[in-house]
Amino acid sequence: MNWKVIKTEREHKRAVKRAMEIFHAAPGTPEDDELGVLILLIKVENPRKLIKDYEYRRIKMPALDVLEVIKEKMRERGLKNKDLEPVTGSKAYVSSILSGRREVTLKMAKRLKDYFQLPAELCLQAS
């Protein structure tokens, strides 16, 4: 059968009935594959959430160094350290942050996130 996202109570009941019919399908058979799809469709109200959950559990993204990302963004935009002074407050602070001698504060992480349009999670790694 060709199953689609369950949107109605009727579709849900039909999917549950079919899942019960093929519940003991032998592994690796087409019925086993169909059962796997049905279980997911019955269990998940929002299939997009399912995809994100799968990706979160199965696909490990490499850890990014926020300072390297900021330096790369600066290179992309042709920025110099002095161009970050309005964001950080001083030339010395920019230098200290980019060299790793000074920790990025939560307030500074927010400013850098907004300035470079970075994901919040990345900037919070540095704070």
Short mmCIF file of C-alpha atoms in Angstrom, two decimals:
data_model
loop_
_atom_site.label_atom_id
_atom_site.label_comp_id
_atom_site.label_asym_id
_atom_site.label_seq_id
_atom_site.Cartn_x
_atom_site.Cartn_y
_atom_site.Cartn_z
CA MET A 1 0.00 0.00 0.00
CA ASN A 2 1.01 3.58 -0.56
CA TRP A 3 0.62 5.37 2.79
CA LYS A 4 0.49 9.14 3.25
CA VAL A 5 0.37 11.45 6.24
CA ILE A 6 -2.60 10.62 8.43
CA LYS A 7 -4.95 13.57 8.61
CA THR A 8 -8.29 12.14 9.73
CA GLU A 9 -9.60 9.76 12.37
CA ARG A 10 -10.76 7.44 9.61
CA GLU A 11 -7.27 7.27 8.08
CA HIS A 12 -5.84 6.68 11.54
CA LYS A 13 -8.17 3.75 12.21
CA ARG A 14 -7.36 2.26 8.80
CA ALA A 15 -3.62 2.53 9.50
CA VAL A 16 -3.96 0.95 12.95
CA LYS A 17 -6.04 -1.90 11.51
CA ARG A 18 -3.45 -2.58 8.81
CA ALA A 19 -0.60 -2.40 11.33
CA MET A 20 -2.33 -5.04 13.45
CA GLU A 21 -2.79 -7.26 10.38
CA ILE A 22 0.92 -7.24 9.53
CA PHE A 23 2.30 -6.88 13.06
CA HIS A 24 4.22 -10.16 12.95
CA ALA A 25 5.74 -9.62 9.50
CA ALA A 26 9.11 -11.27 8.96
CA PRO A 27 12.07 -8.85 9.04
CA GLY A 28 13.19 -7.58 5.66
CA THR A 29 9.87 -8.23 3.93
CA PRO A 30 7.74 -5.58 2.21
CA GLU A 31 5.17 -6.00 5.00
CA ASP A 32 7.87 -5.30 7.60
CA ASP A 33 8.77 -2.09 5.76
CA GLU A 34 5.09 -1.14 5.55
CA LEU A 35 4.70 -1.80 9.28
CA GLY A 36 7.63 0.51 10.01
CA VAL A 37 6.03 3.29 7.98
CA LEU A 38 2.65 2.74 9.63
CA ILE A 39 4.10 2.84 13.13
CA LEU A 40 5.73 6.17 12.33
CA LEU A 41 2.58 7.59 10.75
CA ILE A 42 0.39 6.47 13.65
CA LYS A 43 2.78 7.72 16.31
CA VAL A 44 3.78 11.09 14.89
CA GLU A 45 1.34 13.96 14.55
CA ASN A 46 3.85 16.17 12.76
CA PRO A 47 6.05 14.34 10.23
CA ARG A 48 8.43 17.31 9.99
CA LYS A 49 9.22 16.84 13.66
CA LEU A 50 9.98 13.19 12.96
CA ILE A 51 12.55 14.14 10.31
CA LYS A 52 14.23 16.62 12.65
CA ASP A 53 14.26 14.03 15.43
CA TYR A 54 15.83 11.45 13.13
CA GLU A 55 18.45 13.91 11.95
CA TYR A 56 19.21 14.95 15.52
CA ARG A 57 19.68 11.34 16.64
CA ARG A 58 21.47 9.99 13.57
CA ILE A 59 23.41 12.78 11.92
CA LYS A 60 26.17 14.21 14.04
CA MET A 61 27.25 17.65 12.96
CA PRO A 62 30.84 18.57 13.64
CA ALA A 63 31.33 21.01 16.48
CA LEU A 64 32.07 24.49 15.26
CA ASP A 65 34.40 26.92 16.92
CA VAL A 66 32.47 30.18 17.19
CA LEU A 67 35.66 32.23 16.96
CA GLU A 68 36.63 30.52 13.71
CA VAL A 69 33.14 31.12 12.34
CA ILE A 70 33.35 34.82 13.26
CA LYS A 71 36.79 35.11 11.65
CA GLU A 72 35.48 33.42 8.51
CA LYS A 73 32.49 35.78 8.40
CA MET A 74 34.88 38.70 8.73
CA ARG A 75 36.95 37.37 5.80
CA GLU A 76 33.80 36.86 3.70
CA ARG A 77 32.73 40.46 4.30
CA GLY A 78 36.22 41.92 4.06
CA LEU A 79 36.07 43.21 7.64
CA LYS A 80 38.99 44.17 9.83
CA ASN A 81 39.14 43.99 13.63
CA LYS A 82 38.36 47.71 13.85
CA ASP A 83 35.05 47.08 12.02
CA LEU A 84 33.84 45.10 15.05
CA GLU A 85 34.48 47.93 17.51
CA PRO A 86 30.86 49.19 17.32
CA VAL A 87 29.72 45.66 18.18
CA THR A 88 32.19 44.93 20.98
CA GLY A 89 32.90 48.38 22.32
CA SER A 90 36.67 48.66 21.90
CA LYS A 91 39.62 47.66 19.73
CA ALA A 92 41.29 45.90 22.65
CA TYR A 93 38.16 43.86 23.35
CA VAL A 94 37.93 42.76 19.70
CA SER A 95 41.55 41.64 19.76
CA SER A 96 41.14 39.82 23.07
CA ILE A 97 38.05 37.95 21.88
CA LEU A 98 39.46 36.94 18.50
CA SER A 99 42.71 35.74 20.03
CA GLY A 100 40.83 33.67 22.61
CA ARG A 101 42.32 35.53 25.58
CA ARG A 102 38.94 36.82 26.67
CA GLU A 103 35.67 34.93 27.07
CA VAL A 104 32.64 36.07 25.11
CA THR A 105 29.95 37.30 27.48
CA LEU A 106 26.29 36.46 26.95
CA LYS A 107 25.59 40.06 25.96
CA MET A 108 28.48 40.00 23.48
CA ALA A 109 27.35 36.64 22.06
CA LYS A 110 23.93 38.18 21.34
CA ARG A 111 25.50 41.17 19.60
CA LEU A 112 27.76 38.97 17.48
CA LYS A 113 24.82 36.68 16.64
CA ASP A 114 22.78 39.64 15.44
CA TYR A 115 25.66 41.29 13.58
CA PHE A 116 26.72 38.16 11.69
CA GLN A 117 23.24 36.57 11.58
CA LEU A 118 24.48 33.39 13.23
CA PRO A 119 22.43 30.68 14.95
CA ALA A 120 22.01 31.40 18.66
CA GLU A 121 23.24 27.91 19.58
CA LEU A 122 26.59 28.61 17.96
CA CYS A 123 27.10 31.89 19.78
CA LEU A 124 26.06 30.44 23.11
CA GLN A 125 28.85 27.87 22.86
CA ALA A 126 31.28 30.71 23.38
CA SER A 127 29.53 32.25 26.38
#
